[in-house]
PDB file of C-alpha atoms and ligand atoms in Angstrom:
ATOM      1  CA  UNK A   1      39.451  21.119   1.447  1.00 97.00           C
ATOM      2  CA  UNK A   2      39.012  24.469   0.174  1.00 98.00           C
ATOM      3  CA  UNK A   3      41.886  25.755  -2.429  1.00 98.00           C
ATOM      4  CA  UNK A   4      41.073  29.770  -3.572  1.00 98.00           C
ATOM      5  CA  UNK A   5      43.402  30.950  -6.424  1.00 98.00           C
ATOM      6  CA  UNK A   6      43.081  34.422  -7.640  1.00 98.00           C
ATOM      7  CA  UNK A   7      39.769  35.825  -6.283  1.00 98.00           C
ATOM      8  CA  UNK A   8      39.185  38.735  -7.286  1.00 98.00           C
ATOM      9  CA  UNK A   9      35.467  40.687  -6.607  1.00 98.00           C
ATOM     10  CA  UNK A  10      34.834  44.118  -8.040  1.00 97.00           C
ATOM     11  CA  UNK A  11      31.408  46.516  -7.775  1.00 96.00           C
ATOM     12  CA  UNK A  12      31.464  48.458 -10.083  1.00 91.00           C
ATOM     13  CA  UNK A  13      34.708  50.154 -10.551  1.00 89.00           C
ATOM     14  CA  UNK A  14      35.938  49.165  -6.923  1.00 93.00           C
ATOM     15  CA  UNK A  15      38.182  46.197  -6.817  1.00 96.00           C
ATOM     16  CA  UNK A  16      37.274  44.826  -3.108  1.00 97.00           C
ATOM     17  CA  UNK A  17      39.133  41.271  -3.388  1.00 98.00           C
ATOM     18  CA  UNK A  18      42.552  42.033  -5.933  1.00 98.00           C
ATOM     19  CA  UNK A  19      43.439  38.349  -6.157  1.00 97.00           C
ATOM     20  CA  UNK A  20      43.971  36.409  -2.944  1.00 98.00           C
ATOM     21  CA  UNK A  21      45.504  33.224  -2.539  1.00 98.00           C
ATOM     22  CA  UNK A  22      44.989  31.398   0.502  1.00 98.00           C
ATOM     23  CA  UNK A  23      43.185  27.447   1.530  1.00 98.00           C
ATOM     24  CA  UNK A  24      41.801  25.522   4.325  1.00 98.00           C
ATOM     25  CA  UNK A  25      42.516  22.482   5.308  1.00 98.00           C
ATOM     26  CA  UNK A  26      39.867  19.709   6.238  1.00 97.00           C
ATOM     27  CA  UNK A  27      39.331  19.785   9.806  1.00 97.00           C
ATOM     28  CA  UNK A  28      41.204  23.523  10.573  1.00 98.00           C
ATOM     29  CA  UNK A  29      39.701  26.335  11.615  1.00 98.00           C
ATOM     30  CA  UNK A  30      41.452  29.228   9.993  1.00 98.00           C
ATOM     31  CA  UNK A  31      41.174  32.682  10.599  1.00 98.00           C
ATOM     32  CA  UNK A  32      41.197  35.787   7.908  1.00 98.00           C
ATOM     33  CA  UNK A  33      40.953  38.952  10.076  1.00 96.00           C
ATOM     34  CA  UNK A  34      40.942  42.696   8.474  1.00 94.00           C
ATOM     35  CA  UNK A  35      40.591  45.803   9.131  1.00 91.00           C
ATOM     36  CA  UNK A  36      36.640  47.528   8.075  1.00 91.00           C
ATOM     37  CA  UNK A  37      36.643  47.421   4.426  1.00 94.00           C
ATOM     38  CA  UNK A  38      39.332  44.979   4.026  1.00 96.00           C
ATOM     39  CA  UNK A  39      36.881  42.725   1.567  1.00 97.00           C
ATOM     40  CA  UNK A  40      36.357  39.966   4.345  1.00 97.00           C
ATOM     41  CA  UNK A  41      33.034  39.390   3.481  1.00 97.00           C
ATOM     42  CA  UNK A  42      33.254  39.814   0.164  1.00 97.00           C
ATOM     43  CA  UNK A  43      35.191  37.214   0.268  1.00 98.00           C
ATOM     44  CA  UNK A  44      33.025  34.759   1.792  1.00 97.00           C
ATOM     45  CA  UNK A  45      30.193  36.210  -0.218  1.00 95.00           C
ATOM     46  CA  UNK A  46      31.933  35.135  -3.193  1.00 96.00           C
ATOM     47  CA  UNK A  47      32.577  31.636  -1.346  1.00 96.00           C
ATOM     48  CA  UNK A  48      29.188  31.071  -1.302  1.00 93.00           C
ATOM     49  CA  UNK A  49      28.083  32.132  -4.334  1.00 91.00           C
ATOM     50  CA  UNK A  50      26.027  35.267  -2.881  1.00 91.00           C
ATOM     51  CA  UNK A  51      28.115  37.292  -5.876  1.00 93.00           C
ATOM     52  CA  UNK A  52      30.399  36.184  -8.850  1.00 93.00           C
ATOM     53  CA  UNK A  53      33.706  36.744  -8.018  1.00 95.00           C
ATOM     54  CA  UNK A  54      35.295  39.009 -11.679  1.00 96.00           C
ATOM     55  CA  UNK A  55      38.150  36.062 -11.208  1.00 96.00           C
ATOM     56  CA  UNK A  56      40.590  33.653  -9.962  1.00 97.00           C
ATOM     57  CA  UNK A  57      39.413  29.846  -9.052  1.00 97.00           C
ATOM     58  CA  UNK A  58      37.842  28.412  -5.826  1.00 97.00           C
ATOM     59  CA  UNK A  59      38.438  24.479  -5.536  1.00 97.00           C
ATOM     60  CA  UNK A  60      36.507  22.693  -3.249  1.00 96.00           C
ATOM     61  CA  UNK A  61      37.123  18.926  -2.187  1.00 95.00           C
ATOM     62  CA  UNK A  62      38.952  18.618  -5.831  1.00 91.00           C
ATOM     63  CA  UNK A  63      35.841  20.693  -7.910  1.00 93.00           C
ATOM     64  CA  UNK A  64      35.699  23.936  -9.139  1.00 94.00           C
ATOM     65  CA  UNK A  65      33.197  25.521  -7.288  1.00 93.00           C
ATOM     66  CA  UNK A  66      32.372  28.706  -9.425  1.00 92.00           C
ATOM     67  CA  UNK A  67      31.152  26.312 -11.644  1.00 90.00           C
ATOM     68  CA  UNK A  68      28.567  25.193  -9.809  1.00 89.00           C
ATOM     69  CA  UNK A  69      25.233  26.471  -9.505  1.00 87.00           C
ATOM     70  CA  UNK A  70      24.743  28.495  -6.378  1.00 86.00           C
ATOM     71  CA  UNK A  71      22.082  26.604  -5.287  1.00 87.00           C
ATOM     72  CA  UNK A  72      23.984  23.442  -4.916  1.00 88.00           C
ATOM     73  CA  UNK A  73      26.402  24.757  -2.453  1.00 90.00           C
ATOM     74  CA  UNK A  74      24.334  23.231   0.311  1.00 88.00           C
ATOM     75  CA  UNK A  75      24.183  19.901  -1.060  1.00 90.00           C
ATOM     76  CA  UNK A  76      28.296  20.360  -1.302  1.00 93.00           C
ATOM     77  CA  UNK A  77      28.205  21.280   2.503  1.00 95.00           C
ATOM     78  CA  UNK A  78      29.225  24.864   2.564  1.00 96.00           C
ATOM     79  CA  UNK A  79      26.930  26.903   4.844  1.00 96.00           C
ATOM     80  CA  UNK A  80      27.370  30.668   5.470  1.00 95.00           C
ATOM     81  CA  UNK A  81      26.691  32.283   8.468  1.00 96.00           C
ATOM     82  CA  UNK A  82      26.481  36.265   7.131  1.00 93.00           C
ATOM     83  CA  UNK A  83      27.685  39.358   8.466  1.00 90.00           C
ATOM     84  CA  UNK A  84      24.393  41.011  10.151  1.00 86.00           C
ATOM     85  CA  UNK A  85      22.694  37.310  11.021  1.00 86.00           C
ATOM     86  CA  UNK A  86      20.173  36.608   8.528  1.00 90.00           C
ATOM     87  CA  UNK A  87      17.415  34.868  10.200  1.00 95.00           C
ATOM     88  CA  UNK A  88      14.060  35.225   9.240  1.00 96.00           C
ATOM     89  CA  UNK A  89      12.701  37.547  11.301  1.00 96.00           C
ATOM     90  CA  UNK A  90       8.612  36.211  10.949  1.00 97.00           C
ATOM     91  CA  UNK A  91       9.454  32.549  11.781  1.00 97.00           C
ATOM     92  CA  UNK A  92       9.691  31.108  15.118  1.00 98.00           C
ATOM     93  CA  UNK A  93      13.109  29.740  16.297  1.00 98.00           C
ATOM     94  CA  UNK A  94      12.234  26.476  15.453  1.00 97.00           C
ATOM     95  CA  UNK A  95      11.156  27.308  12.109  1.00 97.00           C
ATOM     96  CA  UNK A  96      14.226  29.024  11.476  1.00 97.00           C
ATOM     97  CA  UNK A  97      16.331  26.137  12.591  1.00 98.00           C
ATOM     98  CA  UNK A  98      14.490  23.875  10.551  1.00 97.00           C
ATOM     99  CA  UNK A  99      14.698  25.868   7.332  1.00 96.00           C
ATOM    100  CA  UNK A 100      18.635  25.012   7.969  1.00 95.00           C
ATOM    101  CA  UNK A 101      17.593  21.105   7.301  1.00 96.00           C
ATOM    102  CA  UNK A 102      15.443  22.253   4.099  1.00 92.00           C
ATOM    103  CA  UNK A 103      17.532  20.170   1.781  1.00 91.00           C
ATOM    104  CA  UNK A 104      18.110  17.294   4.433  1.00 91.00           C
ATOM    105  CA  UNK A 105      15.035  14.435   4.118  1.00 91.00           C
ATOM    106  CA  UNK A 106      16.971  11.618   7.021  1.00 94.00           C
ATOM    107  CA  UNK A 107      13.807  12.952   9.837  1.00 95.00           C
ATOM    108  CA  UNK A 108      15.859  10.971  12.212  1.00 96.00           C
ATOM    109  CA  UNK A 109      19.496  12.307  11.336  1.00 96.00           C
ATOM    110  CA  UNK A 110      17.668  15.941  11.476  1.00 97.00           C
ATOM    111  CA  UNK A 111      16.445  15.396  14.658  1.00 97.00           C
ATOM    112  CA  UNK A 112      19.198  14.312  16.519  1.00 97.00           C
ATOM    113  CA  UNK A 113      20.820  17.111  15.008  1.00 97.00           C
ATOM    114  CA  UNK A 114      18.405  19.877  16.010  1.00 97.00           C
ATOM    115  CA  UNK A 115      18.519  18.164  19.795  1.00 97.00           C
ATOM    116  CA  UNK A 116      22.543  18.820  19.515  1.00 96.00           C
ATOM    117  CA  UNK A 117      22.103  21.953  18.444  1.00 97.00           C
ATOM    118  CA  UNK A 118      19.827  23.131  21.273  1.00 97.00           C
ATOM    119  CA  UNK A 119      21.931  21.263  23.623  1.00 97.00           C
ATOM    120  CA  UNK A 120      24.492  23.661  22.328  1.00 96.00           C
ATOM    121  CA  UNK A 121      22.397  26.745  22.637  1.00 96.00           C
ATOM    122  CA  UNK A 122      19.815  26.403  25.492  1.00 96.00           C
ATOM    123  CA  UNK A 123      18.498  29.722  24.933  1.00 95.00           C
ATOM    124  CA  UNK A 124      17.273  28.842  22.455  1.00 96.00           C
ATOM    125  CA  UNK A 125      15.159  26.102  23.588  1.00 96.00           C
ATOM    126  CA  UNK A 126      13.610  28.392  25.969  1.00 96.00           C
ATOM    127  CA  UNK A 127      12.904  30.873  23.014  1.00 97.00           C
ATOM    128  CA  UNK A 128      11.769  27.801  20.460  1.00 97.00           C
ATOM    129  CA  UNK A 129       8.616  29.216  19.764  1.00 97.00           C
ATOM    130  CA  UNK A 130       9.620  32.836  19.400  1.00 97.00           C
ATOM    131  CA  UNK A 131       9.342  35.011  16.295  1.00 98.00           C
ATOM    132  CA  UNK A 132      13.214  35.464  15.463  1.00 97.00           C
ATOM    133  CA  UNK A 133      13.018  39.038  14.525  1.00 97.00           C
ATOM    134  CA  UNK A 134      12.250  39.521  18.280  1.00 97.00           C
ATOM    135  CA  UNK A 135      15.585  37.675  19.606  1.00 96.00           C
ATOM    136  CA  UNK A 136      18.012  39.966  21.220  1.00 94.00           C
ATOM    137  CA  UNK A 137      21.162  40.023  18.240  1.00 93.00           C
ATOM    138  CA  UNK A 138      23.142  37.487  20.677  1.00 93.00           C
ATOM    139  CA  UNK A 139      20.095  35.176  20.506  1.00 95.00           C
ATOM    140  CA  UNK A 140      19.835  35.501  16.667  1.00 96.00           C
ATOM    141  CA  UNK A 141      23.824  35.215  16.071  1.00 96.00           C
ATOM    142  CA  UNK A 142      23.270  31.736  18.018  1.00 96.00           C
ATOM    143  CA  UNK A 143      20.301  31.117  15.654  1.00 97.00           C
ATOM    144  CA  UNK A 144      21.876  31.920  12.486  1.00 97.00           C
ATOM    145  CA  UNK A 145      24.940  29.771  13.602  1.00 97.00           C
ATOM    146  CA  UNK A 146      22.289  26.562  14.739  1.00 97.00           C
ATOM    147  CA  UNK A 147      20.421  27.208  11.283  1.00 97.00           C
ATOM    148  CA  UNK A 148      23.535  26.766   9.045  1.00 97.00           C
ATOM    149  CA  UNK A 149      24.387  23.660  11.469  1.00 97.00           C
ATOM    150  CA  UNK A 150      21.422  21.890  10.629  1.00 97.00           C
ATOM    151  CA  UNK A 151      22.434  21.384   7.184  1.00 96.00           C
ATOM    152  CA  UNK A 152      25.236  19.421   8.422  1.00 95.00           C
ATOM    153  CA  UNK A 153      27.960  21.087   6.696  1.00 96.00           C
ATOM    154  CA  UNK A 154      31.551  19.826   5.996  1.00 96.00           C
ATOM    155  CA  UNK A 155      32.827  23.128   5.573  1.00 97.00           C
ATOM    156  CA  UNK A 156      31.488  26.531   8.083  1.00 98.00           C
ATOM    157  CA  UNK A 157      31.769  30.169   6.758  1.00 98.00           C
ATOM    158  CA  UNK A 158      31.423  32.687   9.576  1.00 98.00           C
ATOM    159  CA  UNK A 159      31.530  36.251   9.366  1.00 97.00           C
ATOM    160  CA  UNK A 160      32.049  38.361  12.404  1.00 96.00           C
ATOM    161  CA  UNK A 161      29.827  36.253  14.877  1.00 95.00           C
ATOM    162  CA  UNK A 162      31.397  38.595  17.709  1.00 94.00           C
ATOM    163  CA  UNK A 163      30.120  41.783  16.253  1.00 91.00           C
ATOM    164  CA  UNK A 164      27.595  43.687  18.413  1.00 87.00           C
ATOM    165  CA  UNK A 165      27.400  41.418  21.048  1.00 92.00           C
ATOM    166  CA  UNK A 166      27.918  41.851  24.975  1.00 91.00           C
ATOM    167  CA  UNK A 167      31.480  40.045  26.044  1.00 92.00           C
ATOM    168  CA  UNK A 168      29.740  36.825  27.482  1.00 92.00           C
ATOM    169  CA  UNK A 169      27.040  36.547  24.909  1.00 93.00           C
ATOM    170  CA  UNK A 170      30.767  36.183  22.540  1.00 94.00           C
ATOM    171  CA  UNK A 171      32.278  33.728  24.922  1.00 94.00           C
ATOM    172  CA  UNK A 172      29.154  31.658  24.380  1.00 93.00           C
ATOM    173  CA  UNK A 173      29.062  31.298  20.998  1.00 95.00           C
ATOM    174  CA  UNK A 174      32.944  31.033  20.907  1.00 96.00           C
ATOM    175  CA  UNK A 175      32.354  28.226  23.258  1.00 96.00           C
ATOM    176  CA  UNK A 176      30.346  26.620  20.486  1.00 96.00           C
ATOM    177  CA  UNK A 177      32.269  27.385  17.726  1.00 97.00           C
ATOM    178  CA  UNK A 178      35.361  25.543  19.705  1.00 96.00           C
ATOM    179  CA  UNK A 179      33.139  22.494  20.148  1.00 96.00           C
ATOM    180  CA  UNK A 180      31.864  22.138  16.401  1.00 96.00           C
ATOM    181  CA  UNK A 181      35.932  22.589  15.620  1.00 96.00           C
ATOM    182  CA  UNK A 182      36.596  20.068  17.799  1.00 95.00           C
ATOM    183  CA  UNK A 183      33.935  17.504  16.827  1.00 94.00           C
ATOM    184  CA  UNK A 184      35.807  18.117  13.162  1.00 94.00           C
ATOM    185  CA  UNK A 185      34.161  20.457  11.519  1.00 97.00           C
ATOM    186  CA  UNK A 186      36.321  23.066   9.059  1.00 98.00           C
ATOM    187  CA  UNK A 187      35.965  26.192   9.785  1.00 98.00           C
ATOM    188  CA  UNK A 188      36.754  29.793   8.043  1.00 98.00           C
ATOM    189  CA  UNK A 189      36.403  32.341  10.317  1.00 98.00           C
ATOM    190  CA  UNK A 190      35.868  36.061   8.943  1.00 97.00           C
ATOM    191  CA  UNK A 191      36.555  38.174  12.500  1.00 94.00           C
ATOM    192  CA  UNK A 192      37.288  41.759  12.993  1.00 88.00           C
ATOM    193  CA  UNK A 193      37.769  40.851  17.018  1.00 91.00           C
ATOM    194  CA  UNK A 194      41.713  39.817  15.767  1.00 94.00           C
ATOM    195  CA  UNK A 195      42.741  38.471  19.076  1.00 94.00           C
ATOM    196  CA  UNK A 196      39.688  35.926  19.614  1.00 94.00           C
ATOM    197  CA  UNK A 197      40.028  34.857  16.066  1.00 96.00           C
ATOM    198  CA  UNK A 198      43.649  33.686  16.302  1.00 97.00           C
ATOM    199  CA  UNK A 199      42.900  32.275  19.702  1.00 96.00           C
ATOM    200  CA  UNK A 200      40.955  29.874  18.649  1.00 97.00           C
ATOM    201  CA  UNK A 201      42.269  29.140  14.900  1.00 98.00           C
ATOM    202  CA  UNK A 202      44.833  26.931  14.104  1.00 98.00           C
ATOM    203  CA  UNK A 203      45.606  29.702  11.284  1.00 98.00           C
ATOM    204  CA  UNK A 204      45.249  32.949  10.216  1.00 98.00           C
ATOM    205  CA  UNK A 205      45.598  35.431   7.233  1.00 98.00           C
ATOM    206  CA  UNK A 206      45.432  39.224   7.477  1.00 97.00           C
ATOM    207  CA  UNK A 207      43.706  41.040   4.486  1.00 97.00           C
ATOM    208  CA  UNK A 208      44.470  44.654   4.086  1.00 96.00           C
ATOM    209  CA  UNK A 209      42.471  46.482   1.216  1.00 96.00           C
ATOM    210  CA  UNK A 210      41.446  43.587  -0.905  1.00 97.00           C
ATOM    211  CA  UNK A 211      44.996  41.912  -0.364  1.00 97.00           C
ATOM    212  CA  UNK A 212      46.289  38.727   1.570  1.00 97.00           C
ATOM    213  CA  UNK A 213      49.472  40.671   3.299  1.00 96.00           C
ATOM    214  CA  UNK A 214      50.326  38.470   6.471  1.00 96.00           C
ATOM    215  CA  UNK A 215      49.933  34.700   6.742  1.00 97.00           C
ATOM    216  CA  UNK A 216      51.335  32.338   9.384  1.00 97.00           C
ATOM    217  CA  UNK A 217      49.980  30.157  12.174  1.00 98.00           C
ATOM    218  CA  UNK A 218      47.935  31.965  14.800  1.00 98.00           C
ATOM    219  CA  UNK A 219      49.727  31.348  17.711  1.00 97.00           C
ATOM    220  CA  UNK A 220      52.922  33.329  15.546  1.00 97.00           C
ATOM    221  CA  UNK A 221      50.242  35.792  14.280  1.00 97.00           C
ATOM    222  CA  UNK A 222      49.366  36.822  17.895  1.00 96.00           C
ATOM    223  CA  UNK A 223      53.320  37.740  18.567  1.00 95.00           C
ATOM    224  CA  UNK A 224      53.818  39.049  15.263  1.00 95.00           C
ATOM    225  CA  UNK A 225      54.775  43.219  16.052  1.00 93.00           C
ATOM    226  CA  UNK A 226      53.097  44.119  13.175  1.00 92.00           C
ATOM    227  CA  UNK A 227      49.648  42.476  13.803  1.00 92.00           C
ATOM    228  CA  UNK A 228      49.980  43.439  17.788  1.00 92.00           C
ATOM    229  CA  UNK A 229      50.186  47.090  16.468  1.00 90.00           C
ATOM    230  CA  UNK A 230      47.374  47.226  14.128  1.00 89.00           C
ATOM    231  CA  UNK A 231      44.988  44.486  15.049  1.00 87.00           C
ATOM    232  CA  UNK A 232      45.577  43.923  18.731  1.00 87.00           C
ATOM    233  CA  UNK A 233      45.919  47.529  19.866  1.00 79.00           C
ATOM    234  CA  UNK A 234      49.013  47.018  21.565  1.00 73.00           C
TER     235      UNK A 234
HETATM  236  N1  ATP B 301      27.423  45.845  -2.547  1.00 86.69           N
HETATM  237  C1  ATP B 301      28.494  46.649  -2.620  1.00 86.69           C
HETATM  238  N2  ATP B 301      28.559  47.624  -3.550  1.00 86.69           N
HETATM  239  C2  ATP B 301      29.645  48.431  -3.654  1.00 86.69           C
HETATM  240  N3  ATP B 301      30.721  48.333  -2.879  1.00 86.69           N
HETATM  241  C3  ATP B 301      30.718  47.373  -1.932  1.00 86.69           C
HETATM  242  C4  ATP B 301      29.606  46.475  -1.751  1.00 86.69           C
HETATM  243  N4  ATP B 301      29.903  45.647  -0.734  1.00 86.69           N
HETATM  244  C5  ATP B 301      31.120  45.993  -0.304  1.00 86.69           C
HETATM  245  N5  ATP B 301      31.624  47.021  -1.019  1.00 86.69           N
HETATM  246  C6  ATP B 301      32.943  47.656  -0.839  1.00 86.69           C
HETATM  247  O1  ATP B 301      33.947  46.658  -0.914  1.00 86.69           O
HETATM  248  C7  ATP B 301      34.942  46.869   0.064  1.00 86.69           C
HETATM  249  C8  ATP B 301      35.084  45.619   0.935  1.00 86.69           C
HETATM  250  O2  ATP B 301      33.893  45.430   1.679  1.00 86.69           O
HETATM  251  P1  ATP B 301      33.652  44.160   2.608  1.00 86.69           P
HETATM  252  O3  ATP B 301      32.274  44.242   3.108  1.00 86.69           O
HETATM  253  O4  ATP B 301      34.073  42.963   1.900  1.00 86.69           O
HETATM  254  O5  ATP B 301      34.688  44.462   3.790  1.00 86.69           O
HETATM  255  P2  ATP B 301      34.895  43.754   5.187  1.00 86.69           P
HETATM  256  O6  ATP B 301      36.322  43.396   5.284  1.00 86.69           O
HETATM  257  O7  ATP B 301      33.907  42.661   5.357  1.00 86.69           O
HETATM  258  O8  ATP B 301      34.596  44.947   6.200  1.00 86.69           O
HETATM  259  P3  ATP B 301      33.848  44.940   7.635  1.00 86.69           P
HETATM  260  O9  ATP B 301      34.881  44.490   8.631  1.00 86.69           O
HETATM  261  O10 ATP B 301      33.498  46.372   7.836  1.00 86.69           O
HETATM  262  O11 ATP B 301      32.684  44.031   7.555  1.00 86.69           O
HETATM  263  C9  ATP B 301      34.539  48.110   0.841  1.00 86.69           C
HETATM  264  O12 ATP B 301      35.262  49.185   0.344  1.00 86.69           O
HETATM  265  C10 ATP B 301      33.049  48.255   0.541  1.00 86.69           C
HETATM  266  O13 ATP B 301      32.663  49.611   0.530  1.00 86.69           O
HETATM  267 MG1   MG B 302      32.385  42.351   6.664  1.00 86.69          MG
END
């Protein structure tokens, strides 16, 4: 589904992503875990078109996507989830989840699909009519990830949606994440919480300043010496 060649993303004179090579399959979750600074979101920034990458190719269900205009990466079904949340903090929950659906017009489809995805976050059903920027961050990481459901995308980006948050606000939205996986949704999954990440992917690369150094399946990841040594603090 997704086929990246090459990225590379520089600011300035600092070369964040130096050329990584790595793809995701349709229906996988996959993991890329990294240390801080690693270029993890950079890399998904350049995925979605926040930034243009300074190279290499990103092919998406057979197209190149950096030719695309960013603004049609929702209509290709990519939706990022960002580091930090994104919602917007004057709208109420609702309105936030509904601003997912912005380029959806099916009123029916979007409905079901805003029932599913309170089903899937109850909290936020109880907190519907609440301004966002007053959610607790666990509350607004489940909003941000229900927001970028609604557009009903074929292809998830999520960056650290563990970060910050108490150890059972994570299990919930892990819980979540597992069930859109399992329902067949593919999944890229930036995490800095290594061991969580490869629990639940099917795959996983480790990124060490701006390079793909370590790839393999995640169960293998989790026993590798080298990755229990500097990711899993054993
Ligand atoms: N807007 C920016 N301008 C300049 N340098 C940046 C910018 N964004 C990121 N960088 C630099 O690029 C490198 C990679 O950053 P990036 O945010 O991609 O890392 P990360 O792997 O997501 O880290 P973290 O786990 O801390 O979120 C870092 O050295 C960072 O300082
Ligand atoms: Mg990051």
């Amino acid at each position: 589904m997704l086929e990246v060649n090459g990225l590379r993303v520089s600011y300035g004179g600092i070369q964040a992503v130096r050329g990584i090579t790595f793809h995701v399959n349709e229906g996988e979750m996959v993991a890329l875990i990294g240390a801080n600074g690693a270029g993890k979101s950079s890399t998904l920034r350049a995925l979605s078109r926040l930034l243009d990458p300074a190279g290499g190719s990103v092919r998406y269900r057979g197209k190149e996507l950096l030719a695309l205009p960013p603004h049609r990466l929702v209509g290709e079904g990519i939706a990022l989830v960002p580091e930090g949340r994104g919602v917007f903090p004057r709208m109420s929950s609702l309105e936030n989840l509904r601003m997912g659906a912005y380029a959806r017009n099916n009123k029916t489809e979007i409905e079901g699909d805003l029932e599913q995805v309170l089903g899937h976050f109850p909290r936020l059903k109880e907190r519907a009519q609440q301004l966002a920027g007053t959610l607790s961050g666990g509350e607004q990481q489940m909003l941000a990830i229900g927001r970028a459901l609604m557009s009903k995308p074929r292809l998830l980006l999520l960056d650290e949606p563990s970060m910050g948050l108490a150890p059972i606000m994570v299990q919930k939205i892990f819980e979540v994440i597992r069930a859109v996986a399992s329902a067949g949704m593919t999944i890229l999954l930036v995490e800095q919480n290594a061991k969580l990440a490869l629990e639940v992917s099917q795959r996983g690369y480790v990124m060490e300043s701006g390079e793909i150094t370590l790839t393999d399946e995640s169960k293998k990841l989790l026993t590798d010496p080298k990755v229990r040594a500097c990711y899993l603090g054993e």
